[in-house]
């Protein structure tokens, strides 16, 4: 499942978003699994982008990922998954979830690519219904396996900027 947050059609200059959707579609085809695109543009704009602009205009340094993850990504992906008969969602985040006496703890990844900081606002329900299968695997290993499987995203540049701000 891919979230359509801002495509080239509605935000000129952000062609990476449209390309990411096409890339996800081709990966799903290579793996012979169904692929769905969930249109979340309006929700994303209202929940993440408008807040980002407001914070920035008021002299603060917003982090859109920590707003998006609990309020858009992990909430709406899970809602979609549940409606389609799935109990959990899996994402490509480098982090770890440990269960300890009925509590779910977010832990840093053992890899150099730790992304737990961006997930710290996930609640117990979200953690209990999430899986991070990349934890413990180095990015180079993941890219090698993709290449071996004929999945043409192995050379894709790492995303390290705000997804909706063009040209970094």
XYZ file of N, CA and C in Angstrom:
504
model
N 0.842 -1.159 0.000
C 0.000 0.000 0.000
C 0.886 1.220 0.000
N 0.561 2.164 -0.840
C 1.322 3.401 -0.933
C 0.394 4.572 -0.654
N 0.889 5.496 0.136
C 0.124 6.707 0.421
C 0.449 7.747 -0.639
N -0.570 8.284 -1.287
C -0.399 9.391 -2.231
C -0.614 10.668 -1.433
N 0.489 11.320 -1.089
C 0.431 12.504 -0.237
C 0.506 13.799 -1.027
N 1.212 13.776 -2.115
C 1.393 14.982 -2.938
C 2.035 14.566 -4.246
N 1.223 14.445 -5.276
C 1.757 14.006 -6.566
C 2.045 15.201 -7.459
N 2.711 14.918 -8.551
C 3.087 15.971 -9.512
C 1.862 16.697 -10.056
N 0.759 16.000 -10.180
C -0.437 16.615 -10.762
C -0.909 17.813 -9.940
N -0.862 17.679 -8.611
C -1.407 18.757 -7.801
C -0.340 19.653 -7.176
N 0.920 19.293 -7.299
C 2.005 20.102 -6.749
C 3.184 20.070 -7.715
N 3.172 20.938 -8.726
C 4.271 20.929 -9.704
C 5.629 21.041 -9.012
N 6.586 20.304 -9.534
C 7.934 20.328 -8.966
C 8.175 19.224 -7.956
N 7.127 18.530 -7.554
C 7.288 17.443 -6.583
C 7.158 16.101 -7.286
N 7.803 15.965 -8.393
C 7.647 14.749 -9.193
C 8.180 13.509 -8.510
N 8.979 13.650 -7.473
C 9.465 12.488 -6.740
C 8.332 11.668 -6.163
N 7.270 12.320 -5.724
C 6.143 11.606 -5.133
C 5.480 10.688 -6.147
N 5.223 11.206 -7.337
C 4.637 10.378 -8.391
C 5.556 9.240 -8.787
N 6.853 9.525 -8.855
C 7.832 8.484 -9.186
C 7.870 7.413 -8.107
N 7.751 7.812 -6.840
C 7.752 6.834 -5.744
C 6.548 5.897 -5.841
N 5.410 6.422 -6.219
C 4.218 5.586 -6.369
C 4.430 4.582 -7.500
N 4.961 5.060 -8.608
C 5.232 4.148 -9.727
C 6.269 3.094 -9.353
N 7.268 3.494 -8.579
C 8.292 2.554 -8.140
C 7.668 1.486 -7.230
N 6.816 1.906 -6.311
C 6.143 0.959 -5.415
C 5.265 0.002 -6.216
N 4.591 0.535 -7.222
C 3.745 -0.294 -8.078
C 4.587 -1.352 -8.804
N 5.772 -0.954 -9.281
C 6.622 -1.920 -10.002
C 7.215 -2.959 -9.054
N 7.515 -2.563 -7.816
C 8.021 -3.524 -6.827
C 6.936 -4.554 -6.515
N 5.707 -4.084 -6.309
C 4.603 -5.008 -6.026
C 4.398 -5.977 -7.192
N 4.508 -5.462 -8.411
C 4.362 -6.332 -9.586
C 5.479 -7.374 -9.623
N 6.708 -6.948 -9.325
C 7.834 -7.894 -9.324
C 7.653 -8.970 -8.258
N 7.062 -8.594 -7.131
C 6.828 -9.551 -6.043
C 5.517 -10.315 -6.219
N 4.759 -9.946 -7.229
C 3.461 -10.549 -7.520
C 2.503 -10.439 -6.339
N 2.423 -9.222 -5.802
C 1.484 -8.944 -4.716
C 0.604 -7.763 -5.132
N -0.593 -7.678 -4.599
C -1.470 -6.558 -4.940
C -0.878 -5.234 -4.451
N -1.203 -4.177 -5.148
C -0.744 -2.842 -4.753
C -1.926 -1.887 -4.804
N -2.065 -1.097 -3.761
C -3.130 -0.110 -3.672
C -2.516 1.238 -3.365
N -3.061 2.274 -3.972
C -2.650 3.634 -3.663
C -3.791 4.283 -2.895
N -3.461 4.793 -1.730
C -4.456 5.447 -0.876
C -4.273 6.954 -0.991
N -5.286 7.645 -1.481
C -5.224 9.093 -1.679
C -5.415 9.802 -0.342
N -4.312 10.331 0.182
C -4.338 11.033 1.459
C -3.879 12.488 1.319
N -3.962 13.019 0.112
C -3.442 14.363 -0.143
C -4.088 15.417 0.742
N -5.396 15.409 0.837
C -6.077 16.438 1.626
C -5.764 16.292 3.116
N -5.796 15.082 3.618
C -5.465 14.833 5.023
C -4.037 15.249 5.323
N -3.118 14.896 4.442
C -1.712 15.245 4.632
C -1.519 16.761 4.613
N -2.170 17.426 3.664
C -2.046 18.879 3.593
C -2.545 19.530 4.873
N -3.713 19.119 5.305
C -4.346 19.713 6.486
C -3.587 19.371 7.779
N -3.173 18.126 7.927
C -2.569 17.651 9.172
C -1.085 17.965 9.288
N -0.371 17.870 8.185
C 1.091 17.985 8.231
C 1.588 19.288 7.606
N 1.227 19.521 6.359
C 1.792 20.663 5.647
C 1.337 22.011 6.228
N 0.039 22.154 6.495
C -0.450 23.423 7.044
C 0.180 23.706 8.404
N 0.320 22.678 9.224
C 0.956 22.847 10.534
C 2.426 23.232 10.374
N 3.108 22.593 9.436
C 4.511 22.907 9.169
C 4.668 24.385 8.814
N 3.846 24.865 7.895
C 3.930 26.259 7.469
C 3.647 27.191 8.641
N 2.630 26.899 9.418
C 2.286 27.733 10.567
C 3.436 27.814 11.573
N 4.017 26.676 11.884
C 5.136 26.645 12.819
C 6.330 27.422 12.270
N 6.638 27.219 11.009
C 7.783 27.873 10.377
C 7.599 29.395 10.357
N 6.402 29.839 9.990
C 6.098 31.269 9.945
C 6.226 31.896 11.335
N 5.964 31.120 12.358
C 6.042 31.616 13.733
C 7.428 31.426 14.347
N 8.425 31.159 13.521
C 9.803 31.117 13.980
C 10.243 29.837 14.651
N 9.439 28.778 14.528
C 9.821 27.501 15.107
C 10.337 26.576 14.014
N 11.042 25.537 14.408
C 11.584 24.567 13.456
C 10.768 23.289 13.558
N 9.762 23.137 12.707
C 8.890 21.961 12.791
C 9.539 20.710 12.212
N 9.115 19.556 12.696
C 9.535 18.282 12.138
C 8.267 17.579 11.650
N 8.005 17.631 10.352
C 6.745 17.077 9.849
C 6.599 15.572 10.044
N 7.710 14.837 10.081
C 7.631 13.376 10.230
C 7.016 12.967 11.567
N 7.331 13.712 12.628
C 6.797 13.309 13.929
C 5.318 13.647 14.069
N 4.793 14.473 13.161
C 3.354 14.728 13.102
C 2.696 13.707 12.179
N 3.328 13.459 11.038
C 2.764 12.546 10.045
C 2.667 11.110 10.562
N 3.728 10.613 11.170
C 3.735 9.195 11.553
C 2.554 8.794 12.428
N 2.305 9.420 13.580
C 1.180 8.953 14.396
C -0.190 9.363 13.871
N -0.279 10.500 13.179
C -1.576 11.047 12.792
C -2.025 10.705 11.384
N -1.092 10.363 10.515
C -1.447 10.014 9.143
C -0.988 8.590 8.836
N 0.322 8.401 8.771
C 0.860 7.123 8.309
C 0.373 5.936 9.146
N 0.673 5.899 10.409
C 0.358 4.716 11.213
C -1.122 4.626 11.566
N -1.829 5.731 11.578
C -3.264 5.692 11.842
C -4.029 5.227 10.600
N -3.817 5.904 9.483
C -4.611 5.612 8.295
C -4.182 4.340 7.572
N -2.877 4.026 7.618
C -2.455 2.743 7.047
C -3.075 1.587 7.821
N -3.082 1.700 9.145
C -3.689 0.628 9.937
C -5.195 0.541 9.669
N -5.885 1.679 9.612
C -7.323 1.671 9.329
C -7.599 0.941 8.012
N -6.796 1.253 6.995
C -6.949 0.602 5.696
C -6.654 -0.896 5.806
N -5.571 -1.238 6.502
C -5.195 -2.644 6.667
C -6.310 -3.421 7.372
N -6.838 -2.854 8.434
C -7.901 -3.539 9.199
C -9.145 -3.749 8.325
N -9.516 -2.734 7.549
C -10.682 -2.868 6.657
C -10.472 -3.967 5.622
N -9.219 -4.297 5.363
C -8.901 -5.315 4.360
C -8.437 -6.627 4.968
N -8.716 -6.821 6.274
C -8.482 -8.106 6.915
C -7.096 -8.338 7.491
N -6.283 -7.293 7.604
C -4.937 -7.442 8.155
C -4.895 -6.962 9.596
N -4.049 -7.606 10.400
C -3.932 -7.260 11.814
C -2.825 -6.255 12.101
N -1.813 -6.218 11.227
C -0.656 -5.356 11.453
C -0.221 -4.711 10.153
N 0.559 -3.641 10.306
C 1.189 -3.019 9.150
C 2.701 -3.160 9.302
N 3.376 -3.239 8.176
C 4.843 -3.297 8.171
C 5.342 -2.099 7.378
N 6.350 -1.423 7.919
C 6.944 -0.290 7.204
C 8.445 -0.515 7.091
N 9.069 0.306 6.304
C 10.508 0.190 6.085
C 11.340 1.000 7.057
N 10.780 1.352 8.196
C 11.549 2.104 9.190
C 12.592 1.216 9.864
N 13.728 1.825 10.159
C 14.778 1.139 10.915
C 14.585 1.476 12.387
N 13.884 0.603 13.069
C 13.596 0.734 14.497
C 13.184 -0.646 14.995
N 13.000 -0.757 16.290
C 12.661 -2.052 16.880
C 11.498 -1.871 17.850
N 10.604 -2.845 17.874
C 9.519 -2.867 18.854
C 9.723 -4.092 19.721
N 9.738 -3.882 21.030
C 9.833 -4.993 21.978
C 8.584 -5.004 22.845
N 8.066 -6.195 23.076
C 6.941 -6.327 23.995
C 7.498 -6.741 25.348
N 7.050 -6.070 26.397
C 7.509 -6.356 27.753
C 6.319 -6.248 28.699
N 5.832 -7.403 29.152
C 4.710 -7.464 30.089
C 3.498 -6.682 29.595
N 3.151 -6.896 28.324
C 1.969 -6.267 27.747
C 2.168 -4.829 27.299
N 3.355 -4.294 27.451
C 3.678 -2.937 26.989
C 4.596 -3.058 25.780
N 4.416 -2.161 24.843
C 5.242 -2.160 23.643
C 6.226 -1.011 23.727
N 7.494 -1.358 23.584
C 8.560 -0.379 23.719
C 9.207 -0.138 22.363
N 9.358 1.127 22.020
C 10.067 1.499 20.805
C 11.537 1.602 21.160
N 12.356 0.894 20.431
C 13.804 0.886 20.674
C 14.527 1.323 19.409
N 15.733 1.806 19.598
C 16.543 2.201 18.446
C 16.957 0.958 17.679
N 17.158 1.116 16.408
C 17.629 0.027 15.566
C 19.089 -0.254 15.876
N 19.479 -1.487 15.688
C 20.879 -1.864 15.877
C 21.735 -1.451 14.683
N 21.122 -0.906 13.658
C 21.862 -0.502 12.459
C 22.228 0.976 12.528
N 23.089 1.381 11.629
C 23.495 2.790 11.555
C 22.354 3.671 11.052
N 21.308 3.097 10.542
C 20.200 3.836 9.921
C 19.033 4.028 10.882
N 19.264 4.033 12.175
C 18.187 4.145 13.165
C 17.233 5.295 12.847
N 15.912 5.010 12.904
C 14.895 6.023 12.648
C 13.881 6.105 13.789
N 14.241 5.592 14.953
C 13.292 5.592 16.068
C 12.872 7.006 16.476
N 13.745 7.977 16.288
C 13.404 9.357 16.646
C 12.131 9.822 15.946
N 11.950 9.426 14.688
C 10.782 9.856 13.935
C 9.505 9.139 14.349
N 9.639 8.131 15.202
C 8.507 7.295 15.594
C 8.129 7.446 17.067
N 8.802 8.327 17.781
C 8.637 8.368 19.231
C 7.227 8.725 19.687
N 6.403 9.298 18.832
C 5.047 9.674 19.229
C 4.007 8.580 18.948
N 4.447 7.416 18.471
C 3.488 6.333 18.255
C 2.974 5.849 19.606
N 1.675 5.587 19.664
C 1.088 5.132 20.920
C 1.132 3.604 21.036
N 0.694 3.093 22.155
C 0.741 1.651 22.411
C -0.038 0.852 21.363
N -1.201 1.339 20.980
C -1.997 0.646 19.973
C -1.231 0.576 18.656
N -0.654 1.707 18.243
C 0.080 1.741 16.979
C 1.306 0.836 17.024
N 2.036 0.856 18.115
C 3.200 -0.018 18.241
C 2.796 -1.488 18.226
N 1.693 -1.811 18.887
C 1.268 -3.212 18.964
C 0.773 -3.755 17.625
N 0.453 -2.871 16.695
C -0.044 -3.286 15.382
C 0.936 -2.964 14.258
N 2.208 -2.787 14.610
C 3.226 -2.446 13.620
C 4.378 -3.439 13.668
N 5.021 -3.588 12.523
C 6.183 -4.459 12.384
C 7.234 -3.687 11.588
N 8.478 -3.759 12.052
C 9.594 -3.136 11.340
C 10.566 -4.230 10.913
N 10.302 -4.874 9.786
C 11.102 -6.035 9.386
C 12.542 -5.719 8.989
N 12.883 -4.456 8.777
C 14.251 -4.120 8.372
C 15.203 -3.980 9.550
N 14.684 -3.975 10.773
C 15.566 -3.815 11.927
C 16.637 -4.903 11.925
N 17.858 -4.478 12.157
C 18.977 -5.408 12.215
C 19.619 -5.686 10.863
N 19.018 -5.178 9.797
C 19.568 -5.386 8.455
C 20.160 -4.070 7.948
N 21.359 -4.138 7.438
C 21.991 -2.937 6.900
C 21.373 -2.580 5.548
N 21.331 -1.295 5.266
C 20.757 -0.806 4.015
C 21.451 -1.428 2.796
N 22.760 -1.601 2.870
C 23.497 -2.195 1.746
C 23.011 -3.623 1.474
N 22.687 -4.368 2.522
C 22.185 -5.731 2.375
C 20.800 -5.711 1.707
N 19.943 -4.799 2.139
C 18.601 -4.681 1.564
C 18.698 -4.338 0.081
N 19.567 -3.408 -0.254
C 19.751 -3.011 -1.653
C 20.284 -4.181 -2.486
N 21.212 -4.947 -1.931
C 21.760 -6.113 -2.635
C 20.662 -7.133 -2.903
N 19.831 -7.412 -1.913
C 18.741 -8.382 -2.080
C 17.734 -7.895 -3.116
N 17.449 -6.601 -3.121
C 16.532 -6.041 -4.126
C 17.110 -6.226 -5.519
N 18.376 -5.930 -5.660
C 19.042 -6.080 -6.959
C 18.998 -7.536 -7.420
N 19.301 -8.467 -6.522
C 19.278 -9.894 -6.851
C 17.891 -10.362 -7.269
N 16.863 -9.727 -6.687
C 15.484 -10.104 -7.008
C 14.962 -9.391 -8.250
N 15.814 -8.551 -8.848
C 15.389 -7.832 -10.042
C 14.481 -6.661 -9.755
N 14.505 -6.208 -8.529
C 13.688 -5.049 -8.145
C 14.548 -3.808 -8.340
N 14.102 -2.951 -9.216
C 14.938 -1.851 -9.678
C 14.842 -0.599 -8.806
N 14.907 -0.782 -7.515
C 14.965 0.371 -6.616
C 16.270 0.358 -5.826
N 17.115 -0.582 -6.136
C 18.347 -0.761 -5.366
C 19.242 0.470 -5.399
N 19.196 1.244 -6.478
C 20.051 2.430 -6.582
C 19.337 3.704 -6.149
N 18.116 3.591 -5.682
C 17.337 4.780 -5.305
C 18.053 5.548 -4.192
N 18.097 6.852 -4.358
C 18.742 7.727 -3.386
C 17.980 7.684 -2.060
N 18.708 7.692 -0.942
C 18.071 7.757 0.370
C 17.324 9.076 0.515
N 16.172 9.016 1.128
C 15.403 10.222 1.394
C 15.838 10.780 2.746
N 16.331 12.005 2.743
C 16.768 12.617 3.994
C 16.281 14.047 4.129
N 15.324 14.421 3.326
C 14.799 15.762 3.389
C 13.304 15.720 3.645
N 12.691 16.889 3.742
C 11.256 16.974 3.943
C 10.592 16.580 2.625
N 9.725 15.599 2.664
C 9.197 14.996 1.444
C 8.430 15.967 0.577
N 7.850 17.016 1.136
C 7.024 17.904 0.330
C 7.696 19.236 0.005
N 8.984 19.376 0.306
C 9.716 20.581 -0.060
C 10.606 20.250 -1.255
N 10.304 20.864 -2.423
C 11.078 20.534 -3.623
C 12.518 21.022 -3.533
N 13.398 20.293 -4.198
C 14.819 20.673 -4.306
C 15.479 20.854 -2.953
N 15.180 19.982 -2.029
C 15.755 20.007 -0.676
C 15.529 21.332 0.019
